Amino acid sequence: MLIRNARTLQRPEGCDLAIVDGVIAAVTDAGTAPIGGGDFGMGDFGVDEVDVGGKVVLPATVDAHVHLDKAYLMSHADLVGAIDPTLPAAIASVAALRPLVTAQEVADNARRALDALTRSGTTAARAQVEIDPAIGMDMVALHQQVADEARDRIDVQLVAFPQCGLGSVAMRAALSDAMRAGADVVGGCPYVDEDPAAHLDFVFSLAERHGTPVDLHLDFADEPAASLIGLVAARTRAHGMAGAVSIGHVTTLAAMSPDDQQRAFDLLACLDIALIALPVTDMFLAGHGEPGHRSVAPVDRAVRSGVRVAIGNNNIGNPFAPFGNANLLQAAWLTGIVRRLGSAADRALLLAAVTSGPASILGLTPHGTSVGERADLVVLDCDDVSTAVLQAPVALATVHGGGIVHTVSNPFRQPATT
Ligand SMILES: [Zn+2]
């Protein structure tokens, strides 16, 4: 495949991108690639060719944290009354909605969420699969089915996620069963349990047994003393899992003093524990009545302290995130406003937090628009890379594994021109 006249982060003046076997094989000056692709020393491949007319082409966005199994529950939520924008209320209202939603609806909503991700330029996602014996449906199998159907468009990893805690034998058994059933990552949610340390011990031991990463929901309080980062760091070190642990939300960081925040970042950087901010949920649910906290993990300061970061979607159109729309570029845009990040360096940081950062967390590297990197790309409706995160433009096309998996189409009939 050949993409002509693309503006990339490395070549903002324009270039042609040649893709072979899902990898960027050559980058040349705009308009100089041979007609039909020619031969870049990789064999003749001149089959598909598209001229994007000077539009911006970025690495595709990657969602390091999304819930497909409770996407688009707002229509049900409206039936059960007003939305109370707090974490306990959101957990309770989704739990109350579960019996009203059939497995078929959950699967259809998950498919719709994956479609929305594809249409906004996302080619990989780590999905949190709620593991709860009370749900009464096999969520792992449901996700495996939906992910398999979409595999040509998006790579999906599954996290076994104990939203309701690990306080019972049944819950711990269900989490173990989910890993045996093929989940890729052990999830955790220690703040919902009376004994967060025991919760973390179980999660890390299970991950070590299966040789998988750990991905935690962590630190949703506005009280700095409630932070569990120290407990997570101790277990990461004890289990030899540096580089294999990520923590999502962590809004407590925003409430810490600068010194405490720095100590937390140093700990995360030292053990390569990745930080995933989830601004669309966190702005809605957290930080109420706490001027200055702004309730989104300060990813900019984290990056500058050497921490790997991502900005994820978390929830899509449900009581955790009524405004969630699966658009990672818009999540970066929101983070830029909340964190007041406007400089060129800040904008580059925000873009990395929805592209290369989450790709590294999912182990999908190298991810970019240079030779040798995976050809997972998004074509944006703008012609200046510096505006990509400022305007959060529409994704005109999504490329996954070197193939076009989404393009915008004109829904209106064209008038006759003759
Ligand atoms: Zn989540």
Tab-separated table of C-alpha atoms and ligand atoms in Angstrom:
chain	number	residue	atom	x	y	z
A	1	MET	CA	0.000	0.000	0.000
A	2	LEU	CA	1.138	3.541	-0.762
A	3	ILE	CA	-0.085	6.655	1.053
A	4	ARG	CA	0.810	9.802	-0.876
A	5	ASN	CA	1.037	13.396	0.377
A	6	ALA	CA	0.834	12.714	4.089
A	7	ARG	CA	2.026	15.123	6.774
A	8	THR	CA	3.521	13.220	9.694
A	9	LEU	CA	5.100	14.280	12.975
A	10	GLN	CA	8.556	13.612	11.518
A	11	ARG	CA	7.763	14.991	8.035
A	12	PRO	CA	5.272	17.859	8.577
A	13	GLU	CA	6.126	19.263	5.133
A	14	GLY	CA	4.704	16.112	3.509
A	15	CYS	CA	5.849	12.654	2.447
A	16	ASP	CA	4.817	9.402	0.776
A	17	LEU	CA	4.570	6.278	2.951
A	18	ALA	CA	5.085	2.824	1.482
A	19	ILE	CA	3.712	-0.080	3.534
A	20	VAL	CA	4.695	-3.717	3.112
A	21	ASP	CA	3.384	-6.567	5.258
A	22	GLY	CA	1.865	-4.184	7.792
A	23	VAL	CA	5.122	-2.286	8.333
A	24	ILE	CA	6.253	1.087	6.993
A	25	ALA	CA	8.859	0.099	4.418
A	26	ALA	CA	9.851	3.489	3.009
A	27	VAL	CA	9.225	7.197	3.543
A	28	THR	CA	10.053	9.524	0.655
A	29	ASP	CA	9.461	13.180	-0.185
A	30	ALA	CA	5.832	13.884	-1.094
A	31	GLY	CA	5.066	13.023	-4.690
A	32	THR	CA	8.306	11.130	-5.312
A	33	ALA	CA	7.164	7.547	-4.761
A	34	PRO	CA	7.019	5.676	-8.083
A	35	ILE	CA	3.659	5.355	-9.819
A	36	GLY	CA	1.924	2.234	-8.587
A	37	GLY	CA	4.342	1.925	-5.721
A	38	GLY	CA	7.230	0.603	-7.833
A	39	ASP	CA	9.884	-1.334	-6.036
A	40	PHE	CA	11.300	-0.100	-2.751
A	41	GLY	CA	13.675	-2.993	-2.610
A	42	MET	CA	10.932	-4.955	-0.875
A	43	GLY	CA	9.435	-6.461	-4.028
A	44	ASP	CA	6.742	-4.967	-6.227
A	45	PHE	CA	3.638	-4.211	-4.191
A	46	GLY	CA	1.904	-1.457	-6.185
A	47	VAL	CA	-1.657	-2.505	-5.429
A	48	ASP	CA	-3.488	-0.027	-3.205
A	49	GLU	CA	-2.620	3.628	-3.466
A	50	VAL	CA	-4.290	6.588	-1.818
A	51	ASP	CA	-3.511	10.317	-2.034
A	52	VAL	CA	-4.489	11.994	1.237
A	53	GLY	CA	-3.910	15.477	-0.187
A	54	GLY	CA	-1.644	16.869	2.516
A	55	LYS	CA	-3.744	15.690	5.447
A	56	VAL	CA	-2.072	14.787	8.729
A	57	VAL	CA	-1.247	11.088	9.215
A	58	LEU	CA	-0.442	10.057	12.776
A	59	PRO	CA	0.244	6.739	14.444
A	60	ALA	CA	-3.183	5.290	15.229
A	61	THR	CA	-4.473	5.926	18.713
A	62	VAL	CA	-4.319	3.072	21.230
A	63	ASP	CA	-6.723	2.784	24.162
A	64	ALA	CA	-4.948	1.398	27.223
A	65	HIS	CA	-8.132	1.252	29.324
A	66	VAL	CA	-11.716	0.845	28.141
A	67	HIS	CA	-14.870	-0.930	29.363
A	68	LEU	CA	-16.746	-2.494	26.470
A	69	ASP	CA	-19.156	-4.466	28.676
A	70	LYS	CA	-20.929	-1.447	30.130
A	71	ALA	CA	-20.761	0.876	27.133
A	72	TYR	CA	-23.872	2.775	26.103
A	73	LEU	CA	-25.941	2.080	29.214
A	74	MET	CA	-27.171	5.665	29.402
A	75	SER	CA	-30.527	4.845	27.848
A	76	HIS	CA	-31.096	2.318	30.641
A	77	ALA	CA	-29.665	4.727	33.219
A	78	ASP	CA	-32.255	7.315	32.231
A	79	LEU	CA	-34.931	4.791	33.150
A	80	VAL	CA	-33.699	4.404	36.718
A	81	GLY	CA	-33.420	8.080	37.584
A	82	ALA	CA	-30.965	10.936	37.899
A	83	ILE	CA	-27.237	10.444	37.446
A	84	ASP	CA	-25.324	11.089	40.673
A	85	PRO	CA	-21.791	11.994	39.589
A	86	THR	CA	-19.801	10.084	42.211
A	87	LEU	CA	-17.839	6.839	41.981
A	88	PRO	CA	-19.930	4.849	44.515
A	89	ALA	CA	-23.139	5.955	42.783
A	90	ALA	CA	-21.813	5.023	39.351
A	91	ILE	CA	-20.737	1.568	40.571
A	92	ALA	CA	-24.112	1.057	42.260
A	93	SER	CA	-26.200	2.260	39.322
A	94	VAL	CA	-24.343	0.065	36.800
A	95	ALA	CA	-24.688	-2.914	39.165
A	96	ALA	CA	-28.442	-2.179	39.374
A	97	LEU	CA	-28.663	-1.981	35.587
A	98	ARG	CA	-26.913	-5.309	34.985
A	99	PRO	CA	-30.024	-7.484	35.412
A	100	LEU	CA	-31.871	-5.284	32.899
A	101	VAL	CA	-29.299	-5.856	30.161
A	102	THR	CA	-29.147	-9.134	28.259
A	103	ALA	CA	-25.952	-10.786	27.070
A	104	GLN	CA	-27.051	-9.956	23.530
A	105	GLU	CA	-27.291	-6.254	24.410
A	106	VAL	CA	-23.902	-6.310	26.140
A	107	ALA	CA	-22.337	-7.892	23.053
A	108	ASP	CA	-24.068	-5.458	20.688
A	109	ASN	CA	-22.951	-2.480	22.771
A	110	ALA	CA	-19.385	-3.833	22.866
A	111	ARG	CA	-19.427	-4.173	19.061
A	112	ARG	CA	-20.736	-0.603	18.787
A	113	ALA	CA	-17.937	0.601	21.084
A	114	LEU	CA	-15.281	-1.152	18.977
A	115	ASP	CA	-16.804	0.437	15.862
A	116	ALA	CA	-16.641	3.858	17.538
A	117	LEU	CA	-12.985	3.260	18.417
A	118	THR	CA	-12.192	2.296	14.824
A	119	ARG	CA	-14.007	5.317	13.445
A	120	SER	CA	-12.031	7.644	15.707
A	121	GLY	CA	-8.690	6.159	14.620
A	122	THR	CA	-7.981	3.558	17.316
A	123	THR	CA	-6.418	0.240	16.256
A	124	ALA	CA	-5.746	-1.426	19.618
A	125	ALA	CA	-7.433	-1.479	23.014
A	126	ARG	CA	-7.083	-3.102	26.426
A	127	ALA	CA	-10.599	-3.911	27.591
A	128	GLN	CA	-11.542	-4.350	31.245
A	129	VAL	CA	-13.822	-7.389	31.527
A	130	GLU	CA	-15.975	-7.261	34.637
A	131	ILE	CA	-15.606	-10.515	36.561
A	132	ASP	CA	-18.475	-10.987	38.984
A	133	PRO	CA	-20.260	-14.304	39.660
A	134	ALA	CA	-23.453	-12.300	40.323
A	135	ILE	CA	-23.559	-11.046	36.729
A	136	GLY	CA	-24.526	-14.518	35.614
A	137	MET	CA	-22.998	-14.328	32.139
A	138	ASP	CA	-19.654	-15.425	30.789
A	139	MET	CA	-18.070	-12.062	30.108
A	140	VAL	CA	-14.696	-13.491	29.043
A	141	ALA	CA	-16.250	-15.667	26.333
A	142	LEU	CA	-18.462	-12.770	25.230
A	143	HIS	CA	-15.440	-10.475	24.862
A	144	GLN	CA	-13.393	-13.152	23.097
A	145	GLN	CA	-16.212	-13.562	20.566
A	146	VAL	CA	-16.601	-9.818	19.959
A	147	ALA	CA	-12.828	-9.239	19.797
A	148	ASP	CA	-12.412	-12.105	17.350
A	149	GLU	CA	-15.069	-10.651	15.046
A	150	ALA	CA	-13.206	-7.310	15.023
A	151	ARG	CA	-9.646	-8.677	14.810
A	152	ASP	CA	-9.069	-7.319	11.290
A	153	ARG	CA	-9.796	-3.794	12.538
A	154	ILE	CA	-8.559	-3.643	16.113
A	155	ASP	CA	-6.295	-5.645	18.431
A	156	VAL	CA	-8.032	-6.258	21.769
A	157	GLN	CA	-6.409	-7.400	25.014
A	158	LEU	CA	-8.648	-8.557	27.859
A	159	VAL	CA	-8.156	-7.639	31.515
A	160	ALA	CA	-9.978	-9.759	34.106
A	161	PHE	CA	-11.366	-6.971	36.283
A	162	PRO	CA	-12.906	-7.585	39.738
A	163	GLN	CA	-15.030	-4.406	39.977
A	164	CYS	CA	-16.773	-5.639	43.133
A	165	GLY	CA	-13.597	-6.619	44.960
A	166	LEU	CA	-11.968	-9.874	46.004
A	167	GLY	CA	-13.447	-10.148	49.470
A	168	SER	CA	-15.133	-13.503	48.901
A	169	VAL	CA	-13.902	-16.969	47.957
A	170	ALA	CA	-16.301	-16.893	45.008
A	171	MET	CA	-14.802	-13.662	43.645
A	172	ARG	CA	-11.251	-14.900	43.951
A	173	ALA	CA	-12.208	-18.152	42.239
A	174	ALA	CA	-13.970	-16.226	39.459
A	175	LEU	CA	-10.855	-14.127	38.804
A	176	SER	CA	-8.675	-17.256	38.669
A	177	ASP	CA	-11.191	-18.889	36.294
A	178	ALA	CA	-11.126	-15.827	34.030
A	179	MET	CA	-7.341	-16.091	33.708
A	180	ARG	CA	-7.589	-19.807	32.951
A	181	ALA	CA	-10.202	-18.942	30.308
A	182	GLY	CA	-7.656	-16.844	28.466
A	183	ALA	CA	-7.735	-13.284	29.816
A	184	ASP	CA	-4.453	-11.544	28.969
A	185	VAL	CA	-3.980	-9.345	32.038
A	186	VAL	CA	-4.900	-9.579	35.737
A	187	GLY	CA	-6.921	-6.555	36.805
A	188	GLY	CA	-7.581	-5.184	40.246
A	189	CYS	CA	-9.593	-2.611	42.104
A	190	PRO	CA	-8.132	-2.563	45.626
A	191	TYR	CA	-9.981	0.535	46.821
A	192	VAL	CA	-13.318	-1.278	46.880
A	193	ASP	CA	-12.095	-3.847	49.453
A	194	GLU	CA	-11.705	-3.458	53.205
A	195	ASP	CA	-8.247	-4.981	52.914
A	196	PRO	CA	-6.553	-3.468	49.830
A	197	ALA	CA	-3.231	-5.144	50.680
A	198	ALA	CA	-4.817	-8.622	50.562
A	199	HIS	CA	-6.521	-7.687	47.275
A	200	LEU	CA	-3.174	-6.680	45.777
A	201	ASP	CA	-1.431	-9.791	47.120
A	202	PHE	CA	-3.959	-12.001	45.348
A	203	VAL	CA	-3.729	-10.035	42.078
A	204	PHE	CA	0.072	-10.030	41.926
A	205	SER	CA	0.348	-13.714	42.867
A	206	LEU	CA	-2.168	-14.640	40.168
A	207	ALA	CA	-0.307	-12.554	37.567
A	208	GLU	CA	3.021	-14.100	38.487
A	209	ARG	CA	1.496	-17.576	38.199
A	210	HIS	CA	0.151	-16.825	34.698
A	211	GLY	CA	3.097	-14.693	33.567
A	212	THR	CA	0.841	-11.779	32.654
A	213	PRO	CA	0.888	-8.034	33.346
A	214	VAL	CA	-1.139	-6.372	36.109
A	215	ASP	CA	-3.514	-3.491	35.356
A	216	LEU	CA	-5.111	-1.763	38.349
A	217	HIS	CA	-7.867	0.730	38.942
A	218	LEU	CA	-6.216	2.819	41.661
A	219	ASP	CA	-6.523	5.870	43.893
A	220	PHE	CA	-9.859	7.470	43.164
A	221	ALA	CA	-9.997	9.496	46.408
A	222	ASP	CA	-9.412	13.205	46.857
A	223	GLU	CA	-7.554	12.425	50.091
A	224	PRO	CA	-3.777	12.093	49.497
A	225	ALA	CA	-3.315	9.797	52.494
A	226	ALA	CA	-5.572	7.217	50.795
A	227	SER	CA	-3.020	6.560	48.029
A	228	LEU	CA	-2.119	2.903	47.520
A	229	ILE	CA	0.864	3.614	45.253
A	230	GLY	CA	3.281	2.511	47.990
A	231	LEU	CA	1.539	-0.879	48.347
A	232	VAL	CA	1.563	-1.399	44.583
A	233	ALA	CA	5.234	-0.433	44.306
A	234	ALA	CA	6.217	-2.850	47.087
A	235	ARG	CA	4.462	-5.754	45.341
A	236	THR	CA	5.817	-4.801	41.924
A	237	ARG	CA	9.301	-5.006	43.378
A	238	ALA	CA	8.667	-8.184	45.394
A	239	HIS	CA	7.216	-10.057	42.397
A	240	GLY	CA	9.879	-8.795	39.971
A	241	MET	CA	7.240	-7.148	37.796
A	242	ALA	CA	8.873	-3.816	36.980
A	243	GLY	CA	7.642	-2.714	33.542
A	244	ALA	CA	4.600	-5.003	33.661
A	245	VAL	CA	2.260	-3.000	35.917
A	246	SER	CA	-0.069	-0.145	34.996
A	247	ILE	CA	-2.394	1.929	37.175
A	248	GLY	CA	-5.485	3.763	35.926
A	249	HIS	CA	-7.334	6.851	37.231
A	250	VAL	CA	-4.980	7.732	40.151
A	251	THR	CA	-6.799	11.040	40.605
A	252	THR	CA	-5.402	11.170	44.143
A	253	LEU	CA	-2.136	12.354	42.582
A	254	ALA	CA	-3.889	15.605	41.675
A	255	ALA	CA	-4.724	16.233	45.329
A	256	MET	CA	-1.171	15.679	46.621
A	257	SER	CA	1.307	18.367	47.588
A	258	PRO	CA	4.039	18.885	44.981
A	259	ASP	CA	6.564	17.071	47.178
A	260	ASP	CA	4.340	14.033	47.749
A	261	GLN	CA	3.462	13.983	44.056
A	262	GLN	CA	7.143	13.981	43.125
A	263	ARG	CA	7.869	11.125	45.528
A	264	ALA	CA	5.050	9.137	43.922
A	265	PHE	CA	6.362	9.822	40.398
A	266	ASP	CA	9.891	8.815	41.422
A	267	LEU	CA	8.538	5.510	42.730
A	268	LEU	CA	6.539	4.884	39.538
A	269	ALA	CA	9.504	5.791	37.322
A	270	CYS	CA	11.911	3.631	39.329
A	271	LEU	CA	9.716	0.521	38.874
A	272	ASP	CA	8.425	1.513	35.403
A	273	ILE	CA	4.811	1.431	36.601
A	274	ALA	CA	2.751	3.078	33.843
A	275	LEU	CA	0.143	5.732	34.663
A	276	ILE	CA	-3.132	5.880	32.711
A	277	ALA	CA	-5.239	9.035	33.071
A	278	LEU	CA	-8.938	8.692	32.278
A	279	PRO	CA	-10.107	12.296	32.071
A	280	VAL	CA	-13.604	11.829	30.635
A	281	THR	CA	-14.630	9.813	33.694
A	282	ASP	CA	-12.398	11.539	36.201
A	283	MET	CA	-13.612	15.054	35.402
A	284	PHE	CA	-17.187	13.823	35.802
A	285	LEU	CA	-16.888	11.721	38.965
A	286	ALA	CA	-13.997	13.090	40.995
A	287	GLY	CA	-12.643	16.241	42.565
A	288	HIS	CA	-15.946	17.737	43.647
A	289	GLY	CA	-15.554	20.804	45.844
A	290	GLU	CA	-11.795	20.564	45.741
A	291	PRO	CA	-10.540	23.743	44.089
A	292	GLY	CA	-7.156	23.247	42.485
A	293	HIS	CA	-7.348	19.469	42.390
A	294	ARG	CA	-8.901	19.306	38.920
A	295	SER	CA	-9.093	15.522	39.438
A	296	VAL	CA	-7.089	14.286	36.465
A	297	ALA	CA	-3.731	12.607	37.088
A	298	PRO	CA	-1.029	15.146	36.142
A	299	VAL	CA	0.375	13.205	33.201
A	300	ASP	CA	2.597	16.077	32.124
A	301	ARG	CA	4.515	16.132	35.411
A	302	ALA	CA	4.611	12.326	35.390
A	303	VAL	CA	6.218	12.234	31.922
A	304	ARG	CA	8.776	14.814	32.971
A	305	SER	CA	9.654	12.589	35.932
A	306	GLY	CA	10.292	9.626	33.627
A	307	VAL	CA	6.937	7.826	34.026
A	308	ARG	CA	5.335	6.092	31.037
A	309	VAL	CA	1.818	7.466	30.592
A	310	ALA	CA	-1.333	7.001	28.572
A	311	ILE	CA	-4.660	8.784	28.331
A	312	GLY	CA	-7.540	6.325	27.930
A	313	ASN	CA	-11.292	6.353	27.358
A	314	ASN	CA	-12.371	4.250	30.357
A	315	ASN	CA	-16.139	4.378	29.890
A	316	ILE	CA	-18.340	5.196	26.938
A	317	GLY	CA	-21.802	6.633	27.454
A	318	ASN	CA	-22.691	5.265	30.889
A	319	PRO	CA	-23.036	6.586	34.468
A	320	PHE	CA	-19.230	6.615	34.856
A	321	ALA	CA	-18.843	8.782	31.760
A	322	PRO	CA	-22.080	10.024	30.210
A	323	PHE	CA	-20.032	12.161	27.810
A	324	GLY	CA	-17.599	9.363	26.894
A	325	ASN	CA	-17.518	8.987	23.114
A	326	ALA	CA	-14.556	6.632	22.487
A	327	ASN	CA	-12.480	9.430	20.937
A	328	LEU	CA	-8.956	9.366	22.368
A	329	LEU	CA	-7.872	12.509	20.557
A	330	GLN	CA	-10.706	14.281	22.327
A	331	ALA	CA	-9.600	12.777	25.662
A	332	ALA	CA	-6.142	14.239	24.998
A	333	TRP	CA	-7.791	17.547	24.057
A	334	LEU	CA	-9.696	17.544	27.361
A	335	THR	CA	-6.535	16.716	29.307
A	336	GLY	CA	-4.799	19.628	27.602
A	337	ILE	CA	-7.509	21.991	28.842
A	338	VAL	CA	-7.611	20.576	32.369
A	339	ARG	CA	-3.839	20.518	32.750
A	340	ARG	CA	-3.370	23.782	30.801
A	341	LEU	CA	-0.986	22.230	28.300
A	342	GLY	CA	-0.589	24.485	25.278
A	343	SER	CA	3.064	24.577	24.202
A	344	ALA	CA	4.441	22.584	21.287
A	345	ALA	CA	6.206	20.267	23.753
A	346	ASP	CA	2.975	19.820	25.704
A	347	ARG	CA	1.036	18.986	22.554
A	348	ALA	CA	3.630	16.381	21.572
A	349	LEU	CA	3.318	14.893	25.060
A	350	LEU	CA	-0.470	14.683	24.732
A	351	LEU	CA	-0.258	12.990	21.329
A	352	ALA	CA	2.273	10.480	22.638
A	353	ALA	CA	-0.090	9.733	25.541
A	354	VAL	CA	-2.741	8.433	23.114
A	355	THR	CA	-0.378	6.751	20.611
A	356	SER	CA	3.129	5.522	21.453
A	357	GLY	CA	2.592	5.585	25.237
A	358	PRO	CA	-0.383	3.210	25.338
A	359	ALA	CA	1.153	1.126	22.526
A	360	SER	CA	4.144	0.471	24.776
A	361	ILE	CA	1.856	-0.475	27.672
A	362	LEU	CA	0.102	-3.017	25.433
A	363	GLY	CA	3.453	-4.267	24.122
A	364	LEU	CA	2.668	-3.071	20.586
A	365	THR	CA	5.953	-1.563	19.563
A	366	PRO	CA	7.398	-0.009	17.523
A	367	HIS	CA	4.397	2.211	16.856
A	368	GLY	CA	4.803	5.286	14.692
A	369	THR	CA	5.148	6.704	11.183
A	370	SER	CA	8.823	5.982	10.520
A	371	VAL	CA	10.459	3.147	8.581
A	372	GLY	CA	10.215	-0.170	10.416
A	373	GLU	CA	7.239	0.854	12.561
A	374	ARG	CA	3.828	-0.866	12.541
A	375	ALA	CA	1.541	0.624	9.887
A	376	ASP	CA	-1.334	1.343	12.241
A	377	LEU	CA	-2.260	4.866	11.231
A	378	VAL	CA	-4.982	7.502	11.339
A	379	VAL	CA	-5.599	10.150	8.677
A	380	LEU	CA	-6.972	13.301	10.312
A	381	ASP	CA	-9.054	16.054	8.760
A	382	CYS	CA	-6.389	18.738	9.246
A	383	ASP	CA	-3.299	19.828	7.351
A	384	ASP	CA	-1.092	20.972	10.225
A	385	VAL	CA	0.275	18.502	12.766
A	386	SER	CA	0.389	21.227	15.414
A	387	THR	CA	-3.429	21.444	15.397
A	388	ALA	CA	-4.064	17.697	15.750
A	389	VAL	CA	-4.581	17.774	19.502
A	390	LEU	CA	-5.794	21.387	19.691
A	391	GLN	CA	-8.768	20.760	17.401
A	392	ALA	CA	-9.295	16.996	17.804
A	393	PRO	CA	-10.245	16.732	14.108
A	394	VAL	CA	-12.326	13.956	12.578
A	395	ALA	CA	-10.541	10.738	11.586
A	396	LEU	CA	-10.926	10.516	7.801
A	397	ALA	CA	-9.414	7.039	7.645
A	398	THR	CA	-7.997	4.360	9.919
A	399	VAL	CA	-5.261	1.964	8.779
A	400	HIS	CA	-4.695	-1.284	10.700
A	401	GLY	CA	-1.887	-3.654	9.782
A	402	GLY	CA	-1.381	-1.809	6.511
A	403	GLY	CA	-5.018	-2.080	5.396
A	404	ILE	CA	-7.688	0.632	5.406
A	405	VAL	CA	-10.374	-0.395	7.916
A	406	HIS	CA	-12.376	2.832	8.055
A	407	THR	CA	-12.994	5.835	5.816
A	408	VAL	CA	-15.549	8.573	6.138
A	409	SER	CA	-18.198	8.471	3.484
A	410	ASN	CA	-20.592	11.111	2.279
A	411	PRO	CA	-24.059	10.118	3.516
A	412	PHE	CA	-25.789	12.401	1.023
A	413	ARG	CA	-26.543	11.676	-2.565
A	414	GLN	CA	-24.437	13.740	-4.953
A	415	PRO	CA	-26.333	15.943	-7.461
A	416	ALA	CA	-25.935	14.923	-11.078
A	417	THR	CA	-23.132	16.867	-12.766
A	418	THR	CA	-24.062	16.349	-16.407
B	1	ZN	ZN	-11.987	1.594	34.318
